[in-house]
PDB file of C-alpha atoms in Angstrom:
ATOM      1  CA  LYS A  42       0.275   0.081   0.108  1.00 66.00           C
ATOM      2  CA  ALA A  43       1.621   3.224  -0.940  1.00 80.00           C
ATOM      3  CA  GLY A  44       2.094   5.799   1.544  1.00 93.00           C
ATOM      4  CA  VAL A  45       1.488   9.820   1.484  1.00 96.00           C
ATOM      5  CA  THR A  46       3.550  11.003  -1.352  1.00 97.00           C
ATOM      6  CA  GLN A  47       4.569  14.624  -1.437  1.00 97.00           C
ATOM      7  CA  THR A  48       6.076  16.542  -4.636  1.00 97.00           C
ATOM      8  CA  PRO A  49       8.452  17.995  -4.914  1.00 97.00           C
ATOM      9  CA  ARG A  50      10.902  17.014  -1.994  1.00 96.00           C
ATOM     10  CA  TYR A  51      13.072  20.217  -2.448  1.00 97.00           C
ATOM     11  CA  LEU A  52      12.548  23.551  -3.575  1.00 97.00           C
ATOM     12  CA  ILE A  53      14.460  26.906  -3.736  1.00 98.00           C
ATOM     13  CA  LYS A  54      12.412  30.025  -4.233  1.00 98.00           C
ATOM     14  CA  THR A  55      13.050  33.725  -4.290  1.00 98.00           C
ATOM     15  CA  ARG A  56      11.247  36.039  -2.012  1.00 98.00           C
ATOM     16  CA  GLY A  57       8.369  37.346  -3.530  1.00 98.00           C
ATOM     17  CA  GLN A  58       7.592  34.366  -5.617  1.00 98.00           C
ATOM     18  CA  GLN A  59       4.979  31.954  -5.115  1.00 98.00           C
ATOM     19  CA  VAL A  60       5.137  28.438  -4.707  1.00 98.00           C
ATOM     20  CA  THR A  61       2.746  25.175  -4.813  1.00 98.00           C
ATOM     21  CA  LEU A  62       3.041  21.847  -2.993  1.00 98.00           C
ATOM     22  CA  SER A  63       1.438  18.708  -3.898  1.00 98.00           C
ATOM     23  CA  CYS A  64       0.372  15.748  -1.623  1.00 98.00           C
ATOM     24  CA  SER A  65      -1.237  12.462  -2.811  1.00 98.00           C
ATOM     25  CA  PRO A  66      -2.685  10.941   0.527  1.00 97.00           C
ATOM     26  CA  ILE A  67      -3.196   7.363   0.990  1.00 95.00           C
ATOM     27  CA  SER A  68      -6.142   5.685  -1.088  1.00 94.00           C
ATOM     28  CA  GLY A  69      -9.085   5.781   0.860  1.00 92.00           C
ATOM     29  CA  HIS A  70      -8.010   8.483   2.677  1.00 93.00           C
ATOM     30  CA  ARG A  71     -10.429  11.544   2.782  1.00 92.00           C
ATOM     31  CA  SER A  72      -8.696  13.836   5.276  1.00 92.00           C
ATOM     32  CA  VAL A  73      -5.568  15.955   4.347  1.00 95.00           C
ATOM     33  CA  SER A  74      -3.760  18.071   6.865  1.00 94.00           C
ATOM     34  CA  TRP A  75      -0.803  20.368   6.124  1.00 96.00           C
ATOM     35  CA  TYR A  76       1.721  21.341   8.699  1.00 96.00           C
ATOM     36  CA  GLN A  77       5.031  23.833   8.646  1.00 97.00           C
ATOM     37  CA  GLN A  78       7.814  22.326  10.587  1.00 96.00           C
ATOM     38  CA  THR A  79      10.808  25.159  11.691  1.00 95.00           C
ATOM     39  CA  PRO A  80      13.524  24.888  14.513  1.00 92.00           C
ATOM     40  CA  GLY A  81      12.170  27.974  15.902  1.00 90.00           C
ATOM     41  CA  GLN A  82       8.301  27.171  15.997  1.00 92.00           C
ATOM     42  CA  GLY A  83       8.393  23.187  15.812  1.00 93.00           C
ATOM     43  CA  LEU A  84       5.409  21.815  14.169  1.00 94.00           C
ATOM     44  CA  GLN A  85       2.164  23.976  13.384  1.00 94.00           C
ATOM     45  CA  PHE A  86      -0.733  23.199  11.877  1.00 93.00           C
ATOM     46  CA  LEU A  87      -1.842  25.116   8.739  1.00 95.00           C
ATOM     47  CA  PHE A  88      -5.103  23.313   7.680  1.00 92.00           C
ATOM     48  CA  GLU A  89      -7.163  20.601   7.016  1.00 93.00           C
ATOM     49  CA  TYR A  90      -9.320  19.334   3.842  1.00 94.00           C
ATOM     50  CA  PHE A  91     -11.960  16.791   3.902  1.00 92.00           C
ATOM     51  CA  SER A  92     -14.176  16.127   1.052  1.00 92.00           C
ATOM     52  CA  GLU A  93     -12.797  18.917  -0.792  1.00 94.00           C
ATOM     53  CA  THR A  94     -13.526  21.225   1.949  1.00 94.00           C
ATOM     54  CA  GLN A  95     -11.507  23.192   4.505  1.00 93.00           C
ATOM     55  CA  ARG A  96     -12.635  21.723   7.959  1.00 89.00           C
ATOM     56  CA  ASN A  97      -9.841  23.286  10.134  1.00 88.00           C
ATOM     57  CA  LYS A  98      -7.480  26.281   9.776  1.00 90.00           C
ATOM     58  CA  GLY A  99      -4.544  27.057  11.985  1.00 91.00           C
ATOM     59  CA  ASN A 100      -3.360  30.798  12.326  1.00 91.00           C
ATOM     60  CA  PHE A 101      -1.485  31.576   9.446  1.00 95.00           C
ATOM     61  CA  PRO A 102      -1.600  34.640   7.214  1.00 96.00           C
ATOM     62  CA  GLY A 103      -3.914  34.456   4.046  1.00 96.00           C
ATOM     63  CA  ARG A 104      -0.495  33.999   1.993  1.00 97.00           C
ATOM     64  CA  PHE A 105      -1.127  30.192   2.905  1.00 98.00           C
ATOM     65  CA  SER A 106      -3.990  28.587   0.967  1.00 97.00           C
ATOM     66  CA  GLY A 107      -4.764  25.118  -0.024  1.00 97.00           C
ATOM     67  CA  ARG A 108      -7.373  23.035  -1.969  1.00 97.00           C
ATOM     68  CA  GLN A 109      -8.556  19.643  -2.242  1.00 97.00           C
ATOM     69  CA  PHE A 110      -9.666  17.767  -5.325  1.00 96.00           C
ATOM     70  CA  SER A 111     -12.325  15.194  -5.831  1.00 95.00           C
ATOM     71  CA  ASN A 112      -9.560  12.109  -5.597  1.00 94.00           C
ATOM     72  CA  SER A 113      -8.518  13.652  -2.235  1.00 95.00           C
ATOM     73  CA  ARG A 114      -4.971  14.993  -3.585  1.00 97.00           C
ATOM     74  CA  SER A 115      -4.210  18.188  -2.430  1.00 98.00           C
ATOM     75  CA  GLU A 116      -2.173  21.438  -2.892  1.00 98.00           C
ATOM     76  CA  MET A 117      -0.897  24.203  -0.894  1.00 98.00           C
ATOM     77  CA  ASN A 118       0.082  27.645  -2.287  1.00 98.00           C
ATOM     78  CA  VAL A 119       1.952  30.110  -0.821  1.00 98.00           C
ATOM     79  CA  SER A 120       2.337  33.245  -2.212  1.00 96.00           C
ATOM     80  CA  THR A 121       4.493  36.420  -1.935  1.00 97.00           C
ATOM     81  CA  LEU A 122       7.206  34.144  -0.360  1.00 98.00           C
ATOM     82  CA  GLU A 123       9.099  35.625   3.028  1.00 98.00           C
ATOM     83  CA  LEU A 124      12.407  34.128   4.139  1.00 97.00           C
ATOM     84  CA  GLY A 125      10.472  32.999   7.204  1.00 97.00           C
ATOM     85  CA  ASP A 126       8.457  30.690   5.000  1.00 98.00           C
ATOM     86  CA  SER A 127      11.708  28.439   4.839  1.00 98.00           C
ATOM     87  CA  ALA A 128      10.516  25.327   6.772  1.00 97.00           C
ATOM     88  CA  LEU A 129       9.765  21.542   6.113  1.00 96.00           C
ATOM     89  CA  TYR A 130       5.926  21.310   4.608  1.00 97.00           C
ATOM     90  CA  LEU A 131       4.447  18.136   6.008  1.00 96.00           C
ATOM     91  CA  CYS A 132       1.272  16.439   4.690  1.00 96.00           C
ATOM     92  CA  ALA A 133      -0.812  14.014   6.584  1.00 95.00           C
ATOM     93  CA  SER A 134      -3.658  11.849   5.405  1.00 94.00           C
ATOM     94  CA  SER A 135      -6.362   9.936   7.852  1.00 91.00           C
ATOM     95  CA  ARG A 136      -9.339   8.224   7.412  1.00 86.00           C
ATOM     96  CA  SER A 137     -12.130   9.794   9.694  1.00 70.00           C
ATOM     97  CA  ASP A 138     -11.161   9.956  13.200  1.00 66.00           C
ATOM     98  CA  SER A 139      -8.200   7.728  12.712  1.00 75.00           C
ATOM     99  CA  GLU A 140      -4.293   8.452  13.131  1.00 85.00           C
ATOM    100  CA  ALA A 141      -2.437  10.618  10.549  1.00 90.00           C
ATOM    101  CA  PHE A 142       0.408   9.220   8.256  1.00 93.00           C
ATOM    102  CA  PHE A 143       2.997  11.444   7.184  1.00 95.00           C
ATOM    103  CA  GLY A 144       4.541  12.092   3.882  1.00 95.00           C
ATOM    104  CA  GLN A 145       8.458  12.918   3.611  1.00 95.00           C
ATOM    105  CA  GLY A 146       7.843  16.544   3.518  1.00 95.00           C
ATOM    106  CA  THR A 147       8.796  19.218   1.110  1.00 97.00           C
ATOM    107  CA  ARG A 148      11.601  21.545   1.914  1.00 96.00           C
ATOM    108  CA  LEU A 149      11.148  24.693   1.094  1.00 98.00           C
ATOM    109  CA  THR A 150      14.207  27.279   0.861  1.00 98.00           C
ATOM    110  CA  VAL A 151      13.489  31.055   0.137  1.00 98.00           C
ATOM    111  CA  VAL A 152      16.552  32.994  -0.635  1.00 97.00           C
TER     112      VAL A 152
ATOM    113  CA  ALA B 268      -7.661  24.013  23.965  1.00 76.00           C
ATOM    114  CA  GLN B 269      -5.072  21.309  24.107  1.00 83.00           C
ATOM    115  CA  SER B 270      -0.952  21.661  24.707  1.00 89.00           C
ATOM    116  CA  VAL B 271       1.443  19.633  25.099  1.00 94.00           C
ATOM    117  CA  THR B 272       4.815  19.702  27.107  1.00 96.00           C
ATOM    118  CA  GLN B 273       7.929  17.385  26.792  1.00 97.00           C
ATOM    119  CA  LEU B 274       9.870  17.918  29.770  1.00 97.00           C
ATOM    120  CA  ASP B 275      13.220  17.060  27.841  1.00 96.00           C
ATOM    121  CA  SER B 276      14.694  18.553  24.969  1.00 96.00           C
ATOM    122  CA  HIS B 277      17.335  15.993  24.712  1.00 98.00           C
ATOM    123  CA  VAL B 278      18.209  12.489  26.239  1.00 98.00           C
ATOM    124  CA  SER B 279      20.836  10.683  25.884  1.00 98.00           C
ATOM    125  CA  VAL B 280      21.513   7.257  26.756  1.00 98.00           C
ATOM    126  CA  SER B 281      23.530   4.074  26.431  1.00 98.00           C
ATOM    127  CA  GLU B 282      22.620   1.117  24.012  1.00 98.00           C
ATOM    128  CA  GLY B 283      21.193  -1.372  25.964  1.00 97.00           C
ATOM    129  CA  THR B 284      19.838   0.735  28.792  1.00 98.00           C
ATOM    130  CA  PRO B 285      16.165   1.937  29.219  1.00 98.00           C
ATOM    131  CA  VAL B 286      14.419   5.051  27.364  1.00 98.00           C
ATOM    132  CA  LEU B 287      12.426   7.448  29.246  1.00 98.00           C
ATOM    133  CA  LEU B 288      10.692  10.445  27.365  1.00 98.00           C
ATOM    134  CA  ARG B 289       8.190  12.446  29.431  1.00 98.00           C
ATOM    135  CA  CYS B 290       5.391  14.237  28.429  1.00 98.00           C
ATOM    136  CA  ASN B 291       2.581  16.160  29.989  1.00 97.00           C
ATOM    137  CA  TYR B 292      -0.685  17.238  28.223  1.00 94.00           C
ATOM    138  CA  SER B 293      -3.462  19.653  28.612  1.00 90.00           C
ATOM    139  CA  SER B 294      -6.755  19.482  27.181  1.00 83.00           C
ATOM    140  CA  SER B 295     -10.306  20.508  27.568  1.00 76.00           C
ATOM    141  CA  TYR B 296     -11.705  17.314  26.155  1.00 76.00           C
ATOM    142  CA  SER B 297     -11.120  13.739  26.307  1.00 78.00           C
ATOM    143  CA  PRO B 298      -7.918  13.369  24.624  1.00 84.00           C
ATOM    144  CA  SER B 299      -6.146  11.444  22.039  1.00 88.00           C
ATOM    145  CA  LEU B 300      -2.572  11.250  22.568  1.00 92.00           C
ATOM    146  CA  PHE B 301       0.315   9.939  20.163  1.00 94.00           C
ATOM    147  CA  TRP B 302       4.093   9.443  19.975  1.00 97.00           C
ATOM    148  CA  TYR B 303       5.653  10.018  16.342  1.00 97.00           C
ATOM    149  CA  VAL B 304       9.364   9.609  15.702  1.00 97.00           C
ATOM    150  CA  GLN B 305      11.126  11.467  13.045  1.00 96.00           C
ATOM    151  CA  HIS B 306      14.467  10.458  11.670  1.00 93.00           C
ATOM    152  CA  PRO B 307      16.806  12.843   9.900  1.00 87.00           C
ATOM    153  CA  ASN B 308      15.313  14.079   6.596  1.00 79.00           C
ATOM    154  CA  LYS B 309      12.408  11.896   7.009  1.00 84.00           C
ATOM    155  CA  GLY B 310       8.445  12.218   7.831  1.00 88.00           C
ATOM    156  CA  LEU B 311       6.810  11.612  11.047  1.00 93.00           C
ATOM    157  CA  GLN B 312       6.094   7.844  11.775  1.00 94.00           C
ATOM    158  CA  LEU B 313       3.390   6.834  14.322  1.00 94.00           C
ATOM    159  CA  LEU B 314       4.870   5.081  17.342  1.00 96.00           C
ATOM    160  CA  LEU B 315       1.765   4.528  19.251  1.00 95.00           C
ATOM    161  CA  LYS B 316      -1.642   5.872  19.981  1.00 92.00           C
ATOM    162  CA  TYR B 317      -3.908   6.323  23.092  1.00 91.00           C
ATOM    163  CA  THR B 318      -7.714   6.814  22.312  1.00 81.00           C
ATOM    164  CA  SER B 319      -9.484   6.065  25.598  1.00 76.00           C
ATOM    165  CA  ALA B 320      -9.048   2.222  25.601  1.00 75.00           C
ATOM    166  CA  ALA B 321      -6.296   0.655  27.747  1.00 84.00           C
ATOM    167  CA  THR B 322      -3.890   2.819  29.562  1.00 89.00           C
ATOM    168  CA  LEU B 323      -0.898   0.889  28.625  1.00 94.00           C
ATOM    169  CA  VAL B 324      -0.291   1.278  24.988  1.00 95.00           C
ATOM    170  CA  LYS B 325       2.230  -0.863  22.863  1.00 95.00           C
ATOM    171  CA  GLY B 326       3.397   0.420  19.917  1.00 95.00           C
ATOM    172  CA  ILE B 327       6.425  -0.391  17.395  1.00 95.00           C
ATOM    173  CA  ASN B 328       9.635  -1.234  18.027  1.00 95.00           C
ATOM    174  CA  GLY B 329       9.408  -2.293  21.345  1.00 97.00           C
ATOM    175  CA  PHE B 330       8.006   1.157  22.725  1.00 98.00           C
ATOM    176  CA  GLU B 331       5.286   1.911  24.957  1.00 97.00           C
ATOM    177  CA  ALA B 332       3.354   4.720  26.865  1.00 97.00           C
ATOM    178  CA  GLU B 333       1.179   4.816  29.807  1.00 95.00           C
ATOM    179  CA  PHE B 334      -1.757   7.193  29.986  1.00 94.00           C
ATOM    180  CA  LYS B 335      -2.065   8.601  33.930  1.00 94.00           C
ATOM    181  CA  LYS B 336      -4.921  11.127  34.112  1.00 91.00           C
ATOM    182  CA  SER B 337      -4.321  12.038  37.580  1.00 91.00           C
ATOM    183  CA  GLU B 338      -0.847  13.213  36.562  1.00 93.00           C
ATOM    184  CA  THR B 339      -1.885  14.243  32.887  1.00 94.00           C
ATOM    185  CA  SER B 340       1.097  12.483  31.726  1.00 96.00           C
ATOM    186  CA  PHE B 341       1.874  10.174  28.688  1.00 97.00           C
ATOM    187  CA  HIS B 342       5.520   9.170  28.891  1.00 98.00           C
ATOM    188  CA  LEU B 343       7.115   7.160  26.056  1.00 98.00           C
ATOM    189  CA  THR B 344       9.316   4.137  27.062  1.00 98.00           C
ATOM    190  CA  LYS B 345      11.586   1.328  26.109  1.00 98.00           C
ATOM    191  CA  PRO B 346      13.558  -1.413  28.078  1.00 98.00           C
ATOM    192  CA  SER B 347      16.498  -1.358  25.959  1.00 98.00           C
ATOM    193  CA  ALA B 348      17.731   1.374  23.484  1.00 98.00           C
ATOM    194  CA  HIS B 349      19.151   0.474  20.087  1.00 97.00           C
ATOM    195  CA  MET B 350      21.412   2.488  17.883  1.00 96.00           C
ATOM    196  CA  SER B 351      18.548   2.874  15.317  1.00 95.00           C
ATOM    197  CA  ASP B 352      16.253   4.372  17.888  1.00 97.00           C
ATOM    198  CA  ALA B 353      18.221   7.618  17.765  1.00 97.00           C
ATOM    199  CA  ALA B 354      15.765  10.169  16.289  1.00 97.00           C
ATOM    200  CA  GLU B 355      13.573  13.375  17.452  1.00 97.00           C
ATOM    201  CA  TYR B 356      10.307  12.052  19.290  1.00 98.00           C
ATOM    202  CA  PHE B 357       7.012  14.254  19.414  1.00 97.00           C
ATOM    203  CA  CYS B 358       4.551  13.715  21.898  1.00 97.00           C
ATOM    204  CA  VAL B 359       0.948  14.924  20.149  1.00 94.00           C
ATOM    205  CA  VAL B 360      -2.674  15.737  21.499  1.00 91.00           C
ATOM    206  CA  SER B 361      -5.729  15.960  19.621  1.00 84.00           C
ATOM    207  CA  ALA B 362      -9.546  16.095  20.888  1.00 67.00           C
ATOM    208  CA  LEU B 363     -11.040  12.891  20.566  1.00 52.00           C
ATOM    209  CA  ASN B 364     -13.624  12.572  17.935  1.00 53.00           C
ATOM    210  CA  SER B 365     -12.576  15.914  16.304  1.00 53.00           C
ATOM    211  CA  GLY B 366     -11.211  13.846  13.224  1.00 52.00           C
ATOM    212  CA  ASN B 367      -8.188  14.000  15.196  1.00 55.00           C
ATOM    213  CA  THR B 368      -6.974  17.476  13.740  1.00 66.00           C
ATOM    214  CA  PRO B 369      -5.605  19.595  14.334  1.00 84.00           C
ATOM    215  CA  LEU B 370      -2.560  17.479  15.844  1.00 89.00           C
ATOM    216  CA  VAL B 371      -0.982  19.902  18.550  1.00 91.00           C
ATOM    217  CA  PHE B 372       2.796  18.794  18.849  1.00 94.00           C
ATOM    218  CA  GLY B 373       5.173  19.267  21.676  1.00 96.00           C
ATOM    219  CA  LYS B 374       8.794  20.807  20.867  1.00 96.00           C
ATOM    220  CA  GLY B 375      10.130  17.493  20.302  1.00 97.00           C
ATOM    221  CA  THR B 376      12.993  15.280  22.525  1.00 98.00           C
ATOM    222  CA  ARG B 377      15.884  14.405  20.578  1.00 97.00           C
ATOM    223  CA  LEU B 378      17.189  10.952  21.707  1.00 98.00           C
ATOM    224  CA  SER B 379      20.922  10.299  21.415  1.00 98.00           C
ATOM    225  CA  VAL B 380      22.099   6.311  21.834  1.00 98.00           C
ATOM    226  CA  ILE B 381      25.607   5.947  22.874  1.00 97.00           C
ATOM    227  CA  ALA B 382      27.453   2.596  21.991  1.00 94.00           C
TER     228      ALA B 382
END
């Protein structure tokens, strides 16, 4: 059974640009959540999508957005990148009320 | 609201000796509690979970954790450390029956295993 797949694994972007990250959940999982991991702030919740609807949202600015498609694949977008957006972005999928399974993450570096 | 405090940022043990990683939680609701492990440049792997069934939870790779409501603790233990256990460990809480999101993570405990 394939795990959670995140693409790309590594990205380097320039300040002011925008970026789109992709997450393919485990087959049958309808919930996809995104987390940001930085050395200073640790792991923080960005948002969660379930059946193409945003169900929960963390405390991040509007530059961070996401969406989910009918096949449960999800994308997150960050516009007007700042140096502080450099982080490991982790995606997790789950069935309703079950544990979350994480992908290997996308390492974003903003220069 | 939920929160988690991992009491040690770094724990160092010798190979073959017991491991204890400490975690205290705070939750307004009946909590779900998890321990995840992260090896360098890897994603997070679930070690074990507590969801209001047995208070002693057994996980993978010989790890276990005990839920103590009176102490609001969920400490992770292993009888004998192996070199491959060296990693970052995260204690995580969420509200039961919330779809397990959002997950609230502790700051992590880095486990070093000395040969």
